[in-house]
mmCIF file of C-alpha atoms and ligand atoms in Angstrom:
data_model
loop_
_atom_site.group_PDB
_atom_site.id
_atom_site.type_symbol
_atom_site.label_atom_id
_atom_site.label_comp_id
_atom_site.label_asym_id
_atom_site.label_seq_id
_atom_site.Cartn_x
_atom_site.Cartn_y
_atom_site.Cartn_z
ATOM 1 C CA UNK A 126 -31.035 -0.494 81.295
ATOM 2 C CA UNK A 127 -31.531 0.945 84.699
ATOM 3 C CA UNK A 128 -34.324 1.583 87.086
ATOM 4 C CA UNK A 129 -33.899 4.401 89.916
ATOM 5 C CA UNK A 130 -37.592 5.733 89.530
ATOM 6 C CA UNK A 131 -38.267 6.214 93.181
ATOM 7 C CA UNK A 132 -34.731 6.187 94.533
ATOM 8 C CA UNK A 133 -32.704 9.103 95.584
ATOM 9 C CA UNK A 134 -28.507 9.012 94.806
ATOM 10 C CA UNK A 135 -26.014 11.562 96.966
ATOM 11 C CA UNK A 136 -22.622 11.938 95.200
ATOM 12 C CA UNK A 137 -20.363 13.702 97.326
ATOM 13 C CA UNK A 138 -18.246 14.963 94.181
ATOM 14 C CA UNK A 139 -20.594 15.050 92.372
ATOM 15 C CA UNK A 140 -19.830 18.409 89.934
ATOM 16 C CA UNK A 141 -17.156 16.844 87.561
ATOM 17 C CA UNK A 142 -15.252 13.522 86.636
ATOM 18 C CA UNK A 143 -16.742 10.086 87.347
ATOM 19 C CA UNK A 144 -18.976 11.359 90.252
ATOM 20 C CA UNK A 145 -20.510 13.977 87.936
ATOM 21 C CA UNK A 146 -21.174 11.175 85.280
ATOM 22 C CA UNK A 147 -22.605 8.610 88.004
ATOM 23 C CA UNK A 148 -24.734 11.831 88.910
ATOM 24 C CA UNK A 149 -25.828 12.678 85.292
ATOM 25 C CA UNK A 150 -26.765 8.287 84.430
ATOM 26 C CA UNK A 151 -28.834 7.798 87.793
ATOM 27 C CA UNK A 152 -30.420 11.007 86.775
ATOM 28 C CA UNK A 153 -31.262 9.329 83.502
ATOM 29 C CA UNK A 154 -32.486 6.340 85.076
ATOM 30 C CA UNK A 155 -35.048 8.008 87.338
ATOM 31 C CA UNK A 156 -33.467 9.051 90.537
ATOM 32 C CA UNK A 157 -33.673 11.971 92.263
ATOM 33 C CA UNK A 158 -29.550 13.539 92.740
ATOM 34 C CA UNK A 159 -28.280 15.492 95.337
ATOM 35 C CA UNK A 160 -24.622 16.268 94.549
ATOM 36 C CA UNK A 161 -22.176 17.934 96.830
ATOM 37 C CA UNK A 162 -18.195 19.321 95.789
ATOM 38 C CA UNK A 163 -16.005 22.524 96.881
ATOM 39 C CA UNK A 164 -16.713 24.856 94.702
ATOM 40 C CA UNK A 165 -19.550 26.609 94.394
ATOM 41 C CA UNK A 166 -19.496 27.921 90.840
ATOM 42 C CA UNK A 167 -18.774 24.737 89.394
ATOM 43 C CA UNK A 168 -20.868 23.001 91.618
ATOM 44 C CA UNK A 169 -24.458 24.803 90.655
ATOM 45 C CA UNK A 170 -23.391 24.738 86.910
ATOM 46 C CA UNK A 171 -23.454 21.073 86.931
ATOM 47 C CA UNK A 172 -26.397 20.922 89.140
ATOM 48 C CA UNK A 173 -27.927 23.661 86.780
ATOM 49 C CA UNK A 174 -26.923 21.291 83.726
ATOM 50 C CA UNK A 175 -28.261 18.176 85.470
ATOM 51 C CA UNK A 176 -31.621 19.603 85.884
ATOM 52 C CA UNK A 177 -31.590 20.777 82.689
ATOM 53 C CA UNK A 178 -30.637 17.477 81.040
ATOM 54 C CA UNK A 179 -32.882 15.529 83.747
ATOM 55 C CA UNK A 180 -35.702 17.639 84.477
ATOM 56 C CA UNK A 181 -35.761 17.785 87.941
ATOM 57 C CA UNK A 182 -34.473 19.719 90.842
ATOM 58 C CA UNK A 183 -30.949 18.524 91.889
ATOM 59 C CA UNK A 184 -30.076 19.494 95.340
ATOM 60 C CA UNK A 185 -26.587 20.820 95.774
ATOM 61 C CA UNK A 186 -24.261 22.186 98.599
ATOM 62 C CA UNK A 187 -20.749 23.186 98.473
ATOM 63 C CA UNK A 188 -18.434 21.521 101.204
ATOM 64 C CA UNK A 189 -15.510 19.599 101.341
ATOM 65 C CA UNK A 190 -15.129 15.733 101.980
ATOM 66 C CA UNK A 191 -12.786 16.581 105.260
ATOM 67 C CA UNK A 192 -15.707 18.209 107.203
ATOM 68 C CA UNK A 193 -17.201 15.931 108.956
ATOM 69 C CA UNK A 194 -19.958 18.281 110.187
ATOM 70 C CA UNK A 195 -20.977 19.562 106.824
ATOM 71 C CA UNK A 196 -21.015 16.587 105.311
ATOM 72 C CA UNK A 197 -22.862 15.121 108.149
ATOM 73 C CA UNK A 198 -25.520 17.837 107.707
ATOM 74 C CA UNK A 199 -25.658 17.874 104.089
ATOM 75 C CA UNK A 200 -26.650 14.045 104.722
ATOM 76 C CA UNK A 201 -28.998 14.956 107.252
ATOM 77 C CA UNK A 202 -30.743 17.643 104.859
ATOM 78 C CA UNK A 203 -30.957 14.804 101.654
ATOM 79 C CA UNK A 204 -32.587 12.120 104.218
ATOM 80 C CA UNK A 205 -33.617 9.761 103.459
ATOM 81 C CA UNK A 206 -31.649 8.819 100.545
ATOM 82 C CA UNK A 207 -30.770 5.156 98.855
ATOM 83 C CA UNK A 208 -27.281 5.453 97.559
ATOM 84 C CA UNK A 209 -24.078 7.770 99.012
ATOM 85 C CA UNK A 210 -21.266 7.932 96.404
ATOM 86 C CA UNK A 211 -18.103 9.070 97.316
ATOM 87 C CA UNK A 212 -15.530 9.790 94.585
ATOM 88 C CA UNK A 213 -14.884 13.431 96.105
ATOM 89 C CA UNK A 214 -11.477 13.950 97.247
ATOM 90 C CA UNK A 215 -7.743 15.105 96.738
ATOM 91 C CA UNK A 216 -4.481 12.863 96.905
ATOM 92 C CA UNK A 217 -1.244 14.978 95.564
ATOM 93 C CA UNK A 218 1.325 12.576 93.741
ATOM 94 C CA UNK A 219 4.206 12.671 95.932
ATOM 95 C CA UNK A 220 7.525 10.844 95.640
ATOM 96 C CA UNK A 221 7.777 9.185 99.194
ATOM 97 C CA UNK A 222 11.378 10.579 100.038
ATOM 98 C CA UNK A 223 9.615 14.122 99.362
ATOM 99 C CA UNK A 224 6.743 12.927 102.129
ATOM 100 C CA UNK A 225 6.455 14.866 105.174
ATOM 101 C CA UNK A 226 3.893 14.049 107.742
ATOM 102 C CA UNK A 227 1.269 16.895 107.288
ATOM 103 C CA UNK A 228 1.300 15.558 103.664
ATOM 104 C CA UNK A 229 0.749 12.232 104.313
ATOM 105 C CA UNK A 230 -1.937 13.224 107.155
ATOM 106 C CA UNK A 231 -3.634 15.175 104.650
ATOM 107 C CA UNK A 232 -4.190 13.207 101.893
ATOM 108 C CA UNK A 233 -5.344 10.361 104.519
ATOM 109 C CA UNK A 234 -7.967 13.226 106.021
ATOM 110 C CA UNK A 235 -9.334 13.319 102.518
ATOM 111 C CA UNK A 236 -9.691 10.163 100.253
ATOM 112 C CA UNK A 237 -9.168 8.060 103.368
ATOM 113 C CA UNK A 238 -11.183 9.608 106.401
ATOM 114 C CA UNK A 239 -13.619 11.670 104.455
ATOM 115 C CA UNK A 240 -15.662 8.759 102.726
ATOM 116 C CA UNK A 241 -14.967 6.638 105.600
ATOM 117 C CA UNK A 242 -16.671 9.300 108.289
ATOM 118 C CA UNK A 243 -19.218 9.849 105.373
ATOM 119 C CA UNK A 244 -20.443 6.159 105.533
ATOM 120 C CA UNK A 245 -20.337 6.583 108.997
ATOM 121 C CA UNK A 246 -22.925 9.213 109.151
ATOM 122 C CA UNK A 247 -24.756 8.792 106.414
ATOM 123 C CA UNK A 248 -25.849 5.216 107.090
ATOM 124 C CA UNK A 249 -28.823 6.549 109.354
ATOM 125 C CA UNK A 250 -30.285 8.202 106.883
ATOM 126 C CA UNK A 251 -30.478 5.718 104.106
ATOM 127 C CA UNK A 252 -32.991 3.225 103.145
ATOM 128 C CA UNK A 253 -33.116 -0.255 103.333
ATOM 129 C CA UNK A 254 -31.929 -2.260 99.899
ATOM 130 C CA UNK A 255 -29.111 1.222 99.582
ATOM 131 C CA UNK A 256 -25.720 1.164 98.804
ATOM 132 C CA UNK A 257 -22.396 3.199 99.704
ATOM 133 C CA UNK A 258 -19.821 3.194 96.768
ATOM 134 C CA UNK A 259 -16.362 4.286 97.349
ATOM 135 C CA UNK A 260 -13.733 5.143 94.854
ATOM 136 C CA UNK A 261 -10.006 3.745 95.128
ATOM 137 C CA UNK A 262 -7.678 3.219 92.665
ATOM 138 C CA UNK A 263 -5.275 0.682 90.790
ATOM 139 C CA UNK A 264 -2.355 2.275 92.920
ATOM 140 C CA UNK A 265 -3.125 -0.144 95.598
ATOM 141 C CA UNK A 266 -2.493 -3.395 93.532
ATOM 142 C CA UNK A 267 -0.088 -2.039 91.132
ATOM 143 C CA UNK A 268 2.366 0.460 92.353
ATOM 144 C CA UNK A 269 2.824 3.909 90.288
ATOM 145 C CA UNK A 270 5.656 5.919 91.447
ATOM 146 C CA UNK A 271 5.128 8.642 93.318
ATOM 147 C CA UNK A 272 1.494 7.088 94.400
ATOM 148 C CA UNK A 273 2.531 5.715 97.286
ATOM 149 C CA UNK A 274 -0.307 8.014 99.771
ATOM 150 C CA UNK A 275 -2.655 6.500 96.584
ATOM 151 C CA UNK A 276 -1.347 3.023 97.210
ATOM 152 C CA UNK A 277 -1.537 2.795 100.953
ATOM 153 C CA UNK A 278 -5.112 4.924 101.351
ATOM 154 C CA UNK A 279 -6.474 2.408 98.375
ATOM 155 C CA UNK A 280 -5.354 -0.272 100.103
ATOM 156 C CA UNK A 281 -7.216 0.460 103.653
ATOM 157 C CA UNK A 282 -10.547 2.158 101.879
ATOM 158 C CA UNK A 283 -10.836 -1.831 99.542
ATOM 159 C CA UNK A 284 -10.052 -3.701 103.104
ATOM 160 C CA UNK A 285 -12.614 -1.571 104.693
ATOM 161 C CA UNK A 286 -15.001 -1.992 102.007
ATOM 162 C CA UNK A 287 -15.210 -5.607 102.873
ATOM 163 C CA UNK A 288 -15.370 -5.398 106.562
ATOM 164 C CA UNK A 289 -18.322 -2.626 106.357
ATOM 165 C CA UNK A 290 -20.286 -5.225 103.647
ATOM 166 C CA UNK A 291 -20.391 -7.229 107.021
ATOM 167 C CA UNK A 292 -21.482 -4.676 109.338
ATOM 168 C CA UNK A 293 -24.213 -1.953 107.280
ATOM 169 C CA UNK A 294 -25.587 -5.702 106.033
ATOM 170 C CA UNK A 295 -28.297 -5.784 109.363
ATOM 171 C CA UNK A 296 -29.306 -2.534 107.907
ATOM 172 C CA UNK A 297 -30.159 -3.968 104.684
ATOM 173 C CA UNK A 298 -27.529 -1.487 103.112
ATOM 174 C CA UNK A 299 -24.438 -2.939 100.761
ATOM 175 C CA UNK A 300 -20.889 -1.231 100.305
ATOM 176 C CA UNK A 301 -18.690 -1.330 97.197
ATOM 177 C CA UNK A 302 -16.048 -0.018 96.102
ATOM 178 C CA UNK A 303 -14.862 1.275 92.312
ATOM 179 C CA UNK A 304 -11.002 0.790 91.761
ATOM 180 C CA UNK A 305 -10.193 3.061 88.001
ATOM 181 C CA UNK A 306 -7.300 3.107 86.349
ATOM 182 C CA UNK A 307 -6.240 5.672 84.345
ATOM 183 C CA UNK A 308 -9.159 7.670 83.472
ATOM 184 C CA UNK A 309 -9.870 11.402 81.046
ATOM 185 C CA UNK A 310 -11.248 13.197 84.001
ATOM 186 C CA UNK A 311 -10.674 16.846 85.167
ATOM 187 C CA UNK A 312 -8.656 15.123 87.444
ATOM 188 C CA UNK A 313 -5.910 14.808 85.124
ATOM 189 C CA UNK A 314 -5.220 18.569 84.427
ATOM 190 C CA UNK A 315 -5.241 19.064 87.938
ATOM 191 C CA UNK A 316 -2.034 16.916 88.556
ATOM 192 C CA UNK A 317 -0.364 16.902 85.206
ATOM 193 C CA UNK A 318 -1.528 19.551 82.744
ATOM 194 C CA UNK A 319 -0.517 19.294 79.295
ATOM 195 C CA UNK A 320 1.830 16.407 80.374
ATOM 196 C CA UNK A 321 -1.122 14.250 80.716
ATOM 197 C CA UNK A 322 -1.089 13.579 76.854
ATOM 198 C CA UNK A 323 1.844 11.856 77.285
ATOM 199 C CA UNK A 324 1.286 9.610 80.299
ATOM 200 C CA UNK A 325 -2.356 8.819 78.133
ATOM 201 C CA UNK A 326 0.212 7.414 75.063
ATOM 202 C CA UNK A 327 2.078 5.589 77.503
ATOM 203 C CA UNK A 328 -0.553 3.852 79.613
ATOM 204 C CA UNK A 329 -2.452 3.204 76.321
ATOM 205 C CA UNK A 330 0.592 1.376 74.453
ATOM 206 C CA UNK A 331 0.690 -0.603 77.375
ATOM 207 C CA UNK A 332 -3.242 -1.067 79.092
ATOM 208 C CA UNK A 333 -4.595 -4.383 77.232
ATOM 209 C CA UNK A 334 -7.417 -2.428 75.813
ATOM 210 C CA UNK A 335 -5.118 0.004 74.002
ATOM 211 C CA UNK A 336 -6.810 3.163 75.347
ATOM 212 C CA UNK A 337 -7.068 5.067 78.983
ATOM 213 C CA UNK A 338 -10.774 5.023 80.460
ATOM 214 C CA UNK A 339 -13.681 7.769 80.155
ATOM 215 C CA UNK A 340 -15.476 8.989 83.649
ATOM 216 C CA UNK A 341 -18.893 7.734 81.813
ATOM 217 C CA UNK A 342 -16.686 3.760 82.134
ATOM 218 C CA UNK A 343 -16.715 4.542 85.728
ATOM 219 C CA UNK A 344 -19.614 5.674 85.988
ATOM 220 C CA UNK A 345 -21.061 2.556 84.338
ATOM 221 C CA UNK A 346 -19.285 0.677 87.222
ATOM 222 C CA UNK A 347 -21.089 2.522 89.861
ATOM 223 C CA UNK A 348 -24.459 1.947 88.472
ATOM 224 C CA UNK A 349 -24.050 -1.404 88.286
ATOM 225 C CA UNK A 350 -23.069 -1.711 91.931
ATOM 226 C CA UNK A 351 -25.928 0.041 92.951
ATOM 227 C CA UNK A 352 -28.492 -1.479 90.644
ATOM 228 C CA UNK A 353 -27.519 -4.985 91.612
ATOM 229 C CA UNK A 354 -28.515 -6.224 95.390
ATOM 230 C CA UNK A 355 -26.240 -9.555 95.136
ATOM 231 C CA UNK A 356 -23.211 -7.664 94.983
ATOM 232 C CA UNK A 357 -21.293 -6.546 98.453
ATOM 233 C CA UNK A 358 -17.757 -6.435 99.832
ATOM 234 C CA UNK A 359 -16.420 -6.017 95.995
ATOM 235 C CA UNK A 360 -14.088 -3.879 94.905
ATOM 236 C CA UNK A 361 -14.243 -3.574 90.972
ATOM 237 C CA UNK A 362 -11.565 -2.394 89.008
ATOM 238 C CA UNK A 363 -12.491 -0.183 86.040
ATOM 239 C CA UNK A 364 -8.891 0.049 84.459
ATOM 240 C CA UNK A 365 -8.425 -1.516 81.178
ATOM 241 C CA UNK A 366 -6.280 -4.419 82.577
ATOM 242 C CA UNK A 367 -4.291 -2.353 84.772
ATOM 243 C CA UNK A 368 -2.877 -5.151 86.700
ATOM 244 C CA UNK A 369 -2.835 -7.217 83.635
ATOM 245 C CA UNK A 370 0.366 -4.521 82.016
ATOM 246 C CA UNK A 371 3.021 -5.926 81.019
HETATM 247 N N1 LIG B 285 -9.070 9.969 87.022
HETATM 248 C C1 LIG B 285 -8.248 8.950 87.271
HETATM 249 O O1 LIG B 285 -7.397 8.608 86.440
HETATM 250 C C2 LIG B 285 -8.363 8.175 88.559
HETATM 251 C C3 LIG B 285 -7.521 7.049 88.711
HETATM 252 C C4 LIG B 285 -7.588 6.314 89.883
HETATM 253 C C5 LIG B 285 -8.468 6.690 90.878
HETATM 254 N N2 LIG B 285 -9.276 7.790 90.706
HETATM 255 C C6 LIG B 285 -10.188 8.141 91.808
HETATM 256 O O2 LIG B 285 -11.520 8.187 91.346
HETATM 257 C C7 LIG B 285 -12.258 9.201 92.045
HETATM 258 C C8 LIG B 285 -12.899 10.164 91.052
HETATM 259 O O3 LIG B 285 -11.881 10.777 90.298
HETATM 260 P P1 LIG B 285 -12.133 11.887 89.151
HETATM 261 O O4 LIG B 285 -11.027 11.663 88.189
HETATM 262 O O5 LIG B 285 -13.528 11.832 88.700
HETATM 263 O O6 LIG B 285 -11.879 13.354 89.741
HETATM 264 P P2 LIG B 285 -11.656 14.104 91.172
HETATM 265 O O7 LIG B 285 -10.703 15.184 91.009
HETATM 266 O O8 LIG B 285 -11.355 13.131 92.192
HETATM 267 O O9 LIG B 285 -13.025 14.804 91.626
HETATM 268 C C9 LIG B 285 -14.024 15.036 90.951
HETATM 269 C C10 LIG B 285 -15.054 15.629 91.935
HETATM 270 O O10 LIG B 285 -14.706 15.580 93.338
HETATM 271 C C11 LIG B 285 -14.739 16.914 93.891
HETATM 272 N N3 LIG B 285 -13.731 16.969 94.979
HETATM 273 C C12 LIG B 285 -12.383 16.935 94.883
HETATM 274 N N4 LIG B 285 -11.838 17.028 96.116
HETATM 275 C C13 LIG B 285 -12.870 17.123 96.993
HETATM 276 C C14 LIG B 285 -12.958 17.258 98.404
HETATM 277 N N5 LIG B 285 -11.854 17.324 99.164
HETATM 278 N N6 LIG B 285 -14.192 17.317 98.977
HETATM 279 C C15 LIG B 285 -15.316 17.259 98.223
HETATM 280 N N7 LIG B 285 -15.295 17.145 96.887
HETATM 281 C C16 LIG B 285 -14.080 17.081 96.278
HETATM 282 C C17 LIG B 285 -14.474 17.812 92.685
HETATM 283 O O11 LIG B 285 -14.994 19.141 92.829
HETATM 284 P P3 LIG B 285 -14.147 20.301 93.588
HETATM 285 O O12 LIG B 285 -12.749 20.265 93.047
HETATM 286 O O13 LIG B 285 -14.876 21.562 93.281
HETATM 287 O O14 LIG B 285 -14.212 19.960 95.031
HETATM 288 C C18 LIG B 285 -15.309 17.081 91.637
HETATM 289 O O15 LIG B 285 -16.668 17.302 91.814
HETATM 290 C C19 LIG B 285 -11.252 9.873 92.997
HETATM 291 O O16 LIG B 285 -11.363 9.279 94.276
HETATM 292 C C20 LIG B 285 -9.903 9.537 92.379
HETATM 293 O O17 LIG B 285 -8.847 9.514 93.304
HETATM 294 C C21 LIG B 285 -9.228 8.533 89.577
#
């Protein structure tokens, strides 16, 4: 369905989740990956699977999203690349009465700042007819409790998405945005363990489509943002009619 022969993708989170699975399909369609995450051992496991399933190098490097100057370099080592994806980052749930303001400045620093600075620096290095694709989240258009660093960081990352469509367009380079809902990623365990099963019955009794999402949905939303040149400024929600809940 897709064509990357010739193009070259950078996911920065790239070793699990959606980013792994956006890795793994432009893989798949022909492009050469580069994926970046923190840890190491995980990290050159999935590039070792990737290469495996792909057959072809993956280039890897273990950083974190709120380094500017690793992530700058890593950039500067893939160049030149077509597409940066950025689902790589780490927002705790937090009730807001429990907020303090090295929480709040943190969680900005990652999902907010990181992809934003990434963009930033990584724009030099990419090719005309590229893309950057950020990752949001339903939390800014229908409030979760507890979400509310989600909700606000969300919100600014889909307003910027549209005002950067306007300025990366003179260098022939689109940005996007993927907004999931409630999706079986690694993710998951990470903030809710076992409960997780629970919140999955819940959303799915109540999600039109009767079921949470799968990082390969996402993934399938990224593709398609990159594959098609007509689309910029959108932010597409992959969330099972999130906003459509009753
Ligand atoms: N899953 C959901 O239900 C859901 C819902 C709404 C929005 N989203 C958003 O969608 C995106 C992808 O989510 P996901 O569920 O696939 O899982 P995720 O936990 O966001 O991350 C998956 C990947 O990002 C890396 N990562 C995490 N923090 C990082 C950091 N600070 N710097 C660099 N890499 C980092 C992880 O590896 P390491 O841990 O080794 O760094 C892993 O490779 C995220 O932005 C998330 O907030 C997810």
């Amino acid at each position: 369905m897709f064509d990357f022969a010739g193009r070259k993708v950078v996911v920065i989170g790239g070793s699990y989740g959606m980013g792994y699975a956006t890795a793994r399909m432009a893989l798949e369609a022909g492009a050469e990956v580069a994926i970046a995450a923190r840890t190491p051992e995980k990290l050159a496991a999935a590039a070792e699977a990737l290469q495996a399933g792909g057959g072809r190098p993956v280039q890897w490097r273990a950083l974190s999203i709120e380094d500017r100057a690793a992530v700058a370099s890593f950039l500067a080592e893939c160049a030149p690349f077509d597409h940066l994806v950025l689902p790589g980052s780490t927002v705790r749930p937090v009730l807001y009465a429990d907020l303090d303001e090295a929480e709040a400045a943190a969680a900005f620093a990652s999902k907010f700042w990181g992809p934003f600075w990434a963009a930033f620096d990584g724009r030099a290095h990419m090719r005309r007819g590229g893309s950057v694709v950020f990752f949001t989240g339903v939390a800014a258009r229908r409030p979760v409790k507890g979400y509310v660093m989600g909700a606000c960081i969300n919100g600014a990352l889909n307003a910027a998405t549209r005002s950067l469509a306007l300025e990366f367009a003179p260098l022939g380079l689109r940005v996007n945005t993927i907004a999931p809902g409630l999706t079986d990623t690694p993710l998951q365990d990470i903030l809710h363990g076992h409960d997780k099963y629970e919140r999955y019955a819940a959303y799915s009794a109540r999600l039109p489509v009767g079921r949470i999402g799968t990082a390969e949905e996402c993934a399938l939303g990224a593709m398609f943002l990159m594959a098609n040149g007509f689309v910029t400024g959108q932010v597409v929600g992959i969330d099972g009619g999130h906003e459509c809940m009753p």
